[in-house]
Short mmCIF file of C-alpha atoms in Angstrom, two decimals:
data_model
loop_
_atom_site.label_atom_id
_atom_site.label_comp_id
_atom_site.label_asym_id
_atom_site.label_seq_id
_atom_site.Cartn_x
_atom_site.Cartn_y
_atom_site.Cartn_z
CA MET A 48 15.09 -39.29 15.58
CA SER A 49 12.45 -36.56 15.65
CA SER A 50 11.74 -34.29 12.71
CA PRO A 51 12.74 -30.60 12.90
CA GLU A 52 10.10 -28.37 14.44
CA VAL A 53 8.37 -26.18 11.86
CA THR A 54 6.40 -23.17 13.07
CA ARG A 55 4.82 -20.00 11.69
CA GLY A 56 4.90 -17.07 14.06
CA GLY A 57 5.03 -17.66 17.79
CA ARG A 58 4.57 -15.92 21.11
CA GLY A 59 6.51 -12.87 19.92
CA SER A 60 4.17 -12.40 16.98
CA LEU A 61 1.13 -12.74 19.23
CA VAL A 62 2.47 -10.10 21.61
CA GLY A 63 3.34 -7.79 18.72
CA GLY A 64 -0.11 -8.33 17.22
CA GLY A 65 -1.70 -7.44 20.55
CA VAL A 66 0.31 -4.22 20.75
CA LEU A 67 -0.65 -3.34 17.18
CA LEU A 68 -4.32 -4.00 17.97
CA LEU A 69 -4.04 -1.69 20.97
CA VAL A 70 -2.56 1.03 18.74
CA VAL A 71 -5.49 0.69 16.33
CA VAL A 72 -7.97 0.90 19.21
CA LEU A 73 -6.27 4.04 20.50
CA LEU A 74 -6.30 5.57 17.03
CA ALA A 75 -10.02 4.86 16.74
CA ALA A 76 -11.25 5.61 20.26
CA VAL A 77 -8.86 8.18 21.73
CA VAL A 78 -6.93 10.14 19.09
CA PRO A 79 -9.95 11.81 17.39
CA TYR A 80 -10.90 13.42 20.72
CA VAL A 81 -7.49 14.77 21.72
CA VAL A 82 -6.04 16.20 18.48
CA THR A 83 -7.05 19.02 16.16
CA LEU A 84 -9.01 18.63 12.94
CA GLY A 85 -5.87 19.50 11.01
CA ALA A 86 -4.02 16.65 12.71
CA LEU A 87 -6.84 14.23 11.85
CA SER A 88 -6.64 15.24 8.18
CA SER A 89 -2.89 14.71 8.31
CA LEU A 90 -3.40 11.22 9.78
CA VAL A 91 -5.78 10.41 6.92
CA MET A 92 -2.85 11.07 4.58
CA LEU A 93 -0.72 8.69 6.69
CA PHE A 94 -3.35 5.95 6.31
CA ALA A 95 -3.44 6.56 2.55
CA LEU A 96 0.36 6.28 2.42
CA VAL A 97 0.21 2.95 4.25
CA ILE A 98 -2.29 1.68 1.67
CA LEU A 99 -0.10 2.92 -1.20
CA GLY A 100 3.03 1.38 0.27
CA THR A 101 1.37 -1.94 1.13
CA THR A 102 -0.13 -2.40 -2.32
CA TRP A 103 3.04 -1.29 -4.17
CA ASN A 104 4.97 -3.77 -2.01
CA LEU A 105 2.50 -6.40 -3.18
CA LEU A 106 3.52 -5.56 -6.74
CA ALA A 107 7.29 -5.23 -6.36
CA GLY A 108 8.10 -7.05 -3.14
CA TYR A 109 5.97 -10.13 -3.72
CA GLY A 110 5.14 -10.04 -7.43
CA GLY A 111 8.55 -8.87 -8.65
CA MET A 112 7.02 -6.09 -10.81
CA VAL A 113 8.55 -2.64 -10.41
CA SER A 114 5.89 -0.21 -11.58
CA VAL A 115 6.60 3.54 -11.68
CA GLY A 116 3.16 4.35 -13.01
CA GLN A 117 0.82 3.51 -10.14
CA GLN A 118 -0.18 7.17 -10.00
CA ALA A 119 -2.44 6.26 -12.92
CA TYR A 120 -4.74 4.41 -10.52
CA VAL A 121 -4.40 7.00 -7.77
CA GLY A 122 -5.89 9.42 -10.31
CA VAL A 123 -8.56 6.97 -11.41
CA GLY A 124 -9.64 6.46 -7.82
CA GLY A 125 -9.80 10.17 -7.08
CA TYR A 126 -11.87 11.03 -10.15
CA ALA A 127 -14.08 7.96 -9.75
CA LEU A 128 -14.93 8.93 -6.19
CA ILE A 129 -16.07 12.43 -7.15
CA GLN A 130 -18.09 11.20 -10.11
CA LEU A 131 -19.78 8.50 -8.05
CA ALA A 132 -20.49 10.78 -5.09
CA ASP A 133 -21.59 13.90 -7.03
CA ALA A 134 -22.93 12.72 -10.39
CA VAL A 135 -24.38 9.36 -9.32
CA GLY A 136 -25.23 10.32 -5.76
CA ALA A 137 -23.57 7.36 -4.06
CA PRO A 138 -22.79 7.85 -0.37
CA PRO A 139 -19.04 8.39 0.24
CA TRP A 140 -18.66 5.20 2.29
CA LEU A 141 -19.84 3.25 -0.75
CA ALA A 142 -18.15 5.40 -3.40
CA VAL A 143 -14.64 4.76 -2.03
CA PRO A 144 -14.65 0.94 -2.37
CA ALA A 145 -16.49 1.34 -5.68
CA ALA A 146 -13.63 3.55 -6.87
CA GLY A 147 -11.24 0.76 -5.94
CA LEU A 148 -13.26 -1.69 -8.01
CA ILE A 149 -13.19 0.72 -10.96
CA GLY A 150 -9.42 0.90 -10.63
CA ALA A 151 -9.25 -2.91 -10.69
CA ALA A 152 -11.58 -3.07 -13.71
CA ILE A 153 -9.34 -0.66 -15.66
CA ALA A 154 -6.16 -2.42 -14.53
CA LEU A 155 -7.29 -5.78 -15.90
CA PRO A 156 -7.26 -4.89 -19.62
CA THR A 157 -4.26 -2.59 -19.07
CA SER A 158 -2.28 -5.55 -17.73
CA TYR A 159 -2.51 -7.28 -21.11
CA LEU A 160 -0.70 -4.28 -22.58
CA VAL A 161 2.04 -3.71 -20.00
CA PHE A 162 2.73 -7.41 -19.50
CA ARG A 163 4.08 -7.52 -23.03
CA LEU A 164 7.08 -5.69 -21.54
CA ALA A 165 9.65 -6.90 -19.03
CA GLY A 166 12.21 -5.44 -16.65
CA GLY A 167 13.01 -1.78 -17.21
CA TYR A 168 10.69 -1.68 -20.21
CA PHE A 169 7.81 -2.72 -17.95
CA ALA A 170 8.61 0.12 -15.53
CA ILE A 171 8.77 2.69 -18.34
CA GLY A 172 5.59 1.28 -19.88
CA THR A 173 3.63 1.75 -16.68
CA TRP A 174 4.79 5.38 -16.49
CA VAL A 175 3.66 5.95 -20.09
CA VAL A 176 0.26 4.47 -19.23
CA ALA A 177 -0.03 6.91 -16.32
CA GLU A 178 0.75 9.85 -18.60
CA VAL A 179 -1.86 8.66 -21.10
CA PHE A 180 -4.44 8.46 -18.30
CA ARG A 181 -3.61 12.03 -17.23
CA LEU A 182 -3.78 13.44 -20.75
CA VAL A 183 -7.05 11.68 -21.52
CA THR A 184 -8.56 12.98 -18.28
CA MET A 185 -7.55 16.54 -19.16
CA ARG A 186 -9.28 16.23 -22.55
CA ILE A 187 -12.65 15.27 -21.04
CA ASP A 188 -14.70 18.37 -20.28
CA GLY A 189 -17.00 16.45 -17.96
CA LEU A 190 -14.00 15.79 -15.69
CA GLY A 191 -13.14 19.46 -15.42
CA GLY A 192 -10.31 19.47 -17.93
CA GLY A 193 -7.09 20.88 -16.54
CA ALA A 194 -8.88 22.55 -13.64
CA GLY A 195 -10.08 19.29 -12.12
CA LEU A 196 -13.15 18.69 -9.98
CA SER A 197 -14.37 19.64 -6.52
CA LEU A 198 -16.29 17.26 -4.27
CA SER A 199 -19.68 18.69 -3.30
CA ALA A 200 -21.19 15.60 -1.66
CA PHE A 201 -20.30 16.96 1.79
CA ARG A 202 -21.92 20.33 1.13
CA GLY A 203 -23.93 21.34 4.17
CA THR A 204 -22.19 18.79 6.42
CA ASP A 205 -20.57 20.05 9.59
CA ARG A 206 -16.76 20.16 9.20
CA VAL A 207 -16.14 18.29 12.45
CA GLU A 208 -18.45 15.46 11.39
CA ARG A 209 -16.91 15.33 7.94
CA VAL A 210 -13.31 15.14 9.15
CA ALA A 211 -14.18 12.56 11.82
CA PHE A 212 -16.02 10.38 9.29
CA VAL A 213 -13.15 10.50 6.79
CA TYR A 214 -10.63 9.72 9.56
CA TRP A 215 -12.46 6.66 10.89
CA PHE A 216 -13.24 5.42 7.41
CA ALA A 217 -9.60 5.78 6.29
CA LEU A 218 -8.39 3.98 9.43
CA ALA A 219 -10.79 1.08 8.83
CA LEU A 220 -9.81 0.84 5.17
CA MET A 221 -6.10 0.80 6.04
CA VAL A 222 -6.63 -2.04 8.51
CA VAL A 223 -8.61 -4.03 5.93
CA VAL A 224 -5.91 -3.57 3.26
CA VAL A 225 -3.04 -4.57 5.56
CA LEU A 226 -4.87 -7.60 6.96
CA GLY A 227 -6.06 -8.61 3.48
CA THR A 228 -2.48 -8.49 2.18
CA TYR A 229 -1.30 -10.53 5.16
CA LEU A 230 -3.94 -13.22 4.64
CA LEU A 231 -3.18 -13.32 0.91
CA MET A 232 0.53 -13.87 1.56
CA ARG A 233 -0.22 -16.67 4.03
CA SER A 234 -2.27 -18.51 1.41
CA ARG A 235 -1.18 -20.79 -1.41
CA VAL A 236 -1.58 -17.84 -3.77
CA GLY A 237 0.95 -15.88 -1.71
CA LEU A 238 3.39 -18.78 -1.82
CA GLY A 239 3.02 -18.91 -5.59
CA LEU A 240 3.66 -15.15 -5.83
CA THR A 241 6.88 -15.51 -3.85
CA ALA A 242 8.00 -18.31 -6.17
CA ILE A 243 7.19 -16.17 -9.22
CA ARG A 244 9.23 -13.29 -7.81
CA ASP A 245 12.24 -15.49 -7.10
CA ASP A 246 12.29 -17.45 -10.38
CA ARG A 247 9.49 -17.34 -12.93
CA VAL A 248 10.77 -20.30 -14.95
CA ALA A 249 11.21 -22.52 -11.91
CA ALA A 250 7.79 -21.52 -10.56
CA SER A 251 6.17 -22.38 -13.89
CA SER A 252 7.90 -25.77 -13.96
CA LEU A 253 6.40 -26.52 -10.54
CA GLY A 254 2.89 -25.83 -11.77
CA VAL A 255 2.46 -22.23 -10.61
CA ALA A 256 0.19 -20.22 -12.94
CA VAL A 257 2.70 -17.41 -13.52
CA ASP A 258 0.65 -15.14 -15.78
CA ARG A 259 -2.49 -15.48 -13.69
CA GLY A 260 -0.58 -14.78 -10.48
CA ARG A 261 1.15 -11.69 -11.87
CA ARG A 262 -2.12 -10.37 -13.27
CA LEU A 263 -3.86 -10.94 -9.95
CA VAL A 264 -1.25 -8.97 -8.03
CA TYR A 265 -1.20 -6.17 -10.63
CA VAL A 266 -4.97 -5.78 -10.44
CA ALA A 267 -4.96 -5.95 -6.63
CA GLY A 268 -2.14 -3.41 -6.38
CA SER A 269 -3.93 -1.06 -8.76
CA ALA A 270 -7.18 -1.39 -6.81
CA GLY A 271 -5.26 -0.42 -3.67
CA ALA A 272 -3.82 2.65 -5.39
CA ALA A 273 -7.33 3.62 -6.51
CA LEU A 274 -8.62 3.23 -2.94
CA ALA A 275 -5.87 5.52 -1.69
CA GLY A 276 -6.66 8.03 -4.44
CA ALA A 277 -10.32 8.01 -3.43
CA LEU A 278 -9.37 8.65 0.21
CA ILE A 279 -7.10 11.51 -0.83
CA ALA A 280 -9.92 13.10 -2.86
CA LEU A 281 -12.34 12.53 0.02
CA SER A 282 -10.00 14.31 2.41
CA THR A 283 -8.92 17.19 0.16
CA LEU A 284 -12.40 17.66 -1.35
CA GLY A 285 -11.10 17.87 -4.89
CA VAL A 286 -8.68 16.66 -7.55
CA THR A 287 -6.64 18.17 -10.37
CA PRO A 288 -4.81 16.19 -13.05
CA GLY A 289 -1.47 17.69 -12.09
CA SER A 290 -1.72 16.65 -8.44
CA ILE A 291 -3.65 13.39 -8.42
CA TYR A 292 -1.69 11.93 -11.37
CA SER A 293 1.64 13.23 -10.04
CA VAL A 294 4.59 10.84 -10.22
CA SER A 295 5.38 11.95 -6.66
CA TRP A 296 2.81 9.41 -5.46
CA THR A 297 4.79 6.56 -6.97
CA ALA A 298 8.03 8.11 -5.70
CA ALA A 299 6.48 8.05 -2.22
CA MET A 300 5.51 4.38 -2.66
CA ILE A 301 9.05 3.44 -3.67
CA PHE A 302 10.58 5.37 -0.77
CA ILE A 303 8.16 3.82 1.72
CA VAL A 304 8.73 0.25 0.57
CA VAL A 305 12.48 0.33 -0.11
CA VAL A 306 13.39 2.21 3.08
CA GLY A 307 10.85 0.37 5.24
CA GLY A 308 11.66 -3.11 3.96
CA ILE A 309 10.59 -4.60 0.66
CA GLY A 310 8.98 -8.01 0.69
CA THR A 311 7.60 -7.69 4.24
CA ILE A 312 4.22 -6.68 5.62
CA GLU A 313 5.82 -4.57 8.33
CA GLY A 314 8.17 -2.63 6.03
CA PRO A 315 5.54 -0.39 4.38
CA LEU A 316 4.09 0.44 7.82
CA VAL A 317 7.47 1.62 9.07
CA GLY A 318 8.32 3.35 5.80
CA ALA A 319 4.99 5.18 5.61
CA LEU A 320 5.33 6.41 9.19
CA LEU A 321 8.86 7.65 8.49
CA TYR A 322 7.88 9.34 5.21
CA TRP A 323 4.85 11.00 6.83
CA ALA A 324 6.89 12.20 9.82
CA LEU A 325 9.57 13.66 7.56
CA GLN A 326 6.89 15.44 5.55
CA GLN A 327 5.44 17.00 8.71
CA PHE A 328 8.74 18.18 10.17
CA LEU A 329 10.45 19.18 6.94
CA ALA A 330 7.53 20.91 5.21
CA PRO A 331 8.83 24.40 6.17
CA LEU A 332 11.96 23.69 4.12
CA GLY A 333 9.95 23.69 0.89
CA THR A 334 11.50 21.64 -1.90
CA TRP A 335 14.59 21.04 0.24
CA TYR A 336 12.68 18.35 2.08
CA LEU A 337 12.99 16.22 -1.06
CA VAL A 338 16.78 16.48 -0.77
CA VAL A 339 16.58 15.37 2.86
CA LEU A 340 14.30 12.48 1.90
CA GLY A 341 16.84 11.37 -0.68
CA ALA A 342 19.64 11.55 1.89
CA VAL A 343 17.57 9.53 4.37
CA ALA A 344 16.90 6.92 1.69
CA VAL A 345 20.61 6.57 0.92
CA VAL A 346 21.57 6.35 4.60
CA LEU A 347 18.82 3.99 5.76
CA VAL A 348 18.51 1.62 2.82
CA ALA A 349 19.80 -1.78 3.85
CA PRO A 350 19.33 -5.12 2.09
CA ARG A 351 16.26 -5.76 4.22
CA GLY A 352 15.24 -2.14 4.79
CA LEU A 353 14.76 -0.36 8.08
CA TRP A 354 12.48 -3.06 9.48
CA GLY A 355 15.04 -5.79 8.78
CA LEU A 356 17.80 -3.63 10.25
CA VAL A 357 15.93 -2.97 13.49
CA ALA A 358 13.86 -6.13 13.96
CA GLY A 359 16.31 -8.71 12.63
CA GLY A 360 14.35 -11.86 11.87
CA TYR A 361 11.30 -10.94 13.96
CA GLN A 362 7.99 -11.04 12.10
CA LEU A 363 5.03 -9.09 13.39
CA PHE A 364 3.03 -10.57 10.49
CA PRO A 365 4.48 -14.07 10.05
CA THR A 366 3.97 -15.23 6.47
CA THR A 367 6.72 -17.85 6.26
CA HIS A 368 7.42 -21.10 8.05
CA ARG A 369 10.52 -21.48 10.20
CA VAL A 370 12.54 -24.60 10.90
CA HIS A 371 14.08 -24.83 14.36
CA PRO A 372 17.28 -26.90 14.00
CA PHE A 373 18.12 -26.66 17.69
CA ALA A 374 14.96 -28.50 18.57
CA ALA A 375 15.91 -31.15 16.04
CA GLY A 376 19.44 -31.25 17.45
CA ALA A 377 18.14 -31.70 20.96
CA ALA A 378 15.97 -34.54 19.73
CA VAL A 379 19.00 -36.17 18.09
CA ALA A 380 21.05 -35.76 21.29
CA SER A 381 18.22 -37.30 23.28
CA GLU A 382 18.01 -40.25 20.90
CA THR A 383 21.76 -40.92 20.93
CA GLY A 384 22.04 -40.52 24.73
CA ARG A 385 19.70 -43.37 25.44
#
């Protein structure tokens, strides 16, 4: 009797990966030359939303930590970028990843504080931390107080060159974040994170370093939020405490992940595209677009999100192994028929 066939991915995933690669190539090589500068800036926001959704999904979907205060690190990333680019003189392409590292460095000691809380208390605690970050920022005169800061590193740069640079850089960063998350979830660390999410006690009894794994994913998720915040500041050429620390960023992350499909790599991609499209088409409605977003969330939310509803069990980014019982059954039939 043969053993069941165990696979990860397959021909379908390879085809889907090829299509996704083609989309990225088109976004890099064709789109910048056929759309307006305003459309390119809008696409930068889409790429930032993908990063926000992917890294929040890392927290909640794989780490089991529902944070409603990730706007703290969006703000840290935005302010860090402007300080590094203007005050220190770092080139923007270096200041953005450096802002992500600063977000990770701040998240590490913060994790020792918020990890003393659990469940709903953890969620509330992260929101309180975000408010503290915002209030502290407003009290620092060197950060512009309540008026915020403007980015002057691009002063004298042609607008077309600036927008094109930010677009290509944001696209590359989005690809790196998504692929990095995928590779992480295919590793032993990713398997441990899934076990922690499902049952912390059982994972610990099997030798999984629960605290280290949760801290790793919290720091990584916060670094991703800081990267997105830096991209937002790079695109908008400025930050204010009220906008960059707005809870609407975390609300967007939750919408993107829950509607797209929590606990999947593909879900945040679908959710970010839907959220961005709704923003573009419903912007003329003013605040009413928030009501429509809420209605869409209620209608589309399924146990596995929109991706699970549409794709079924198909995985564009296969992170789990699959057992094929039919292959095993055929082997059994072959054995018994001899």
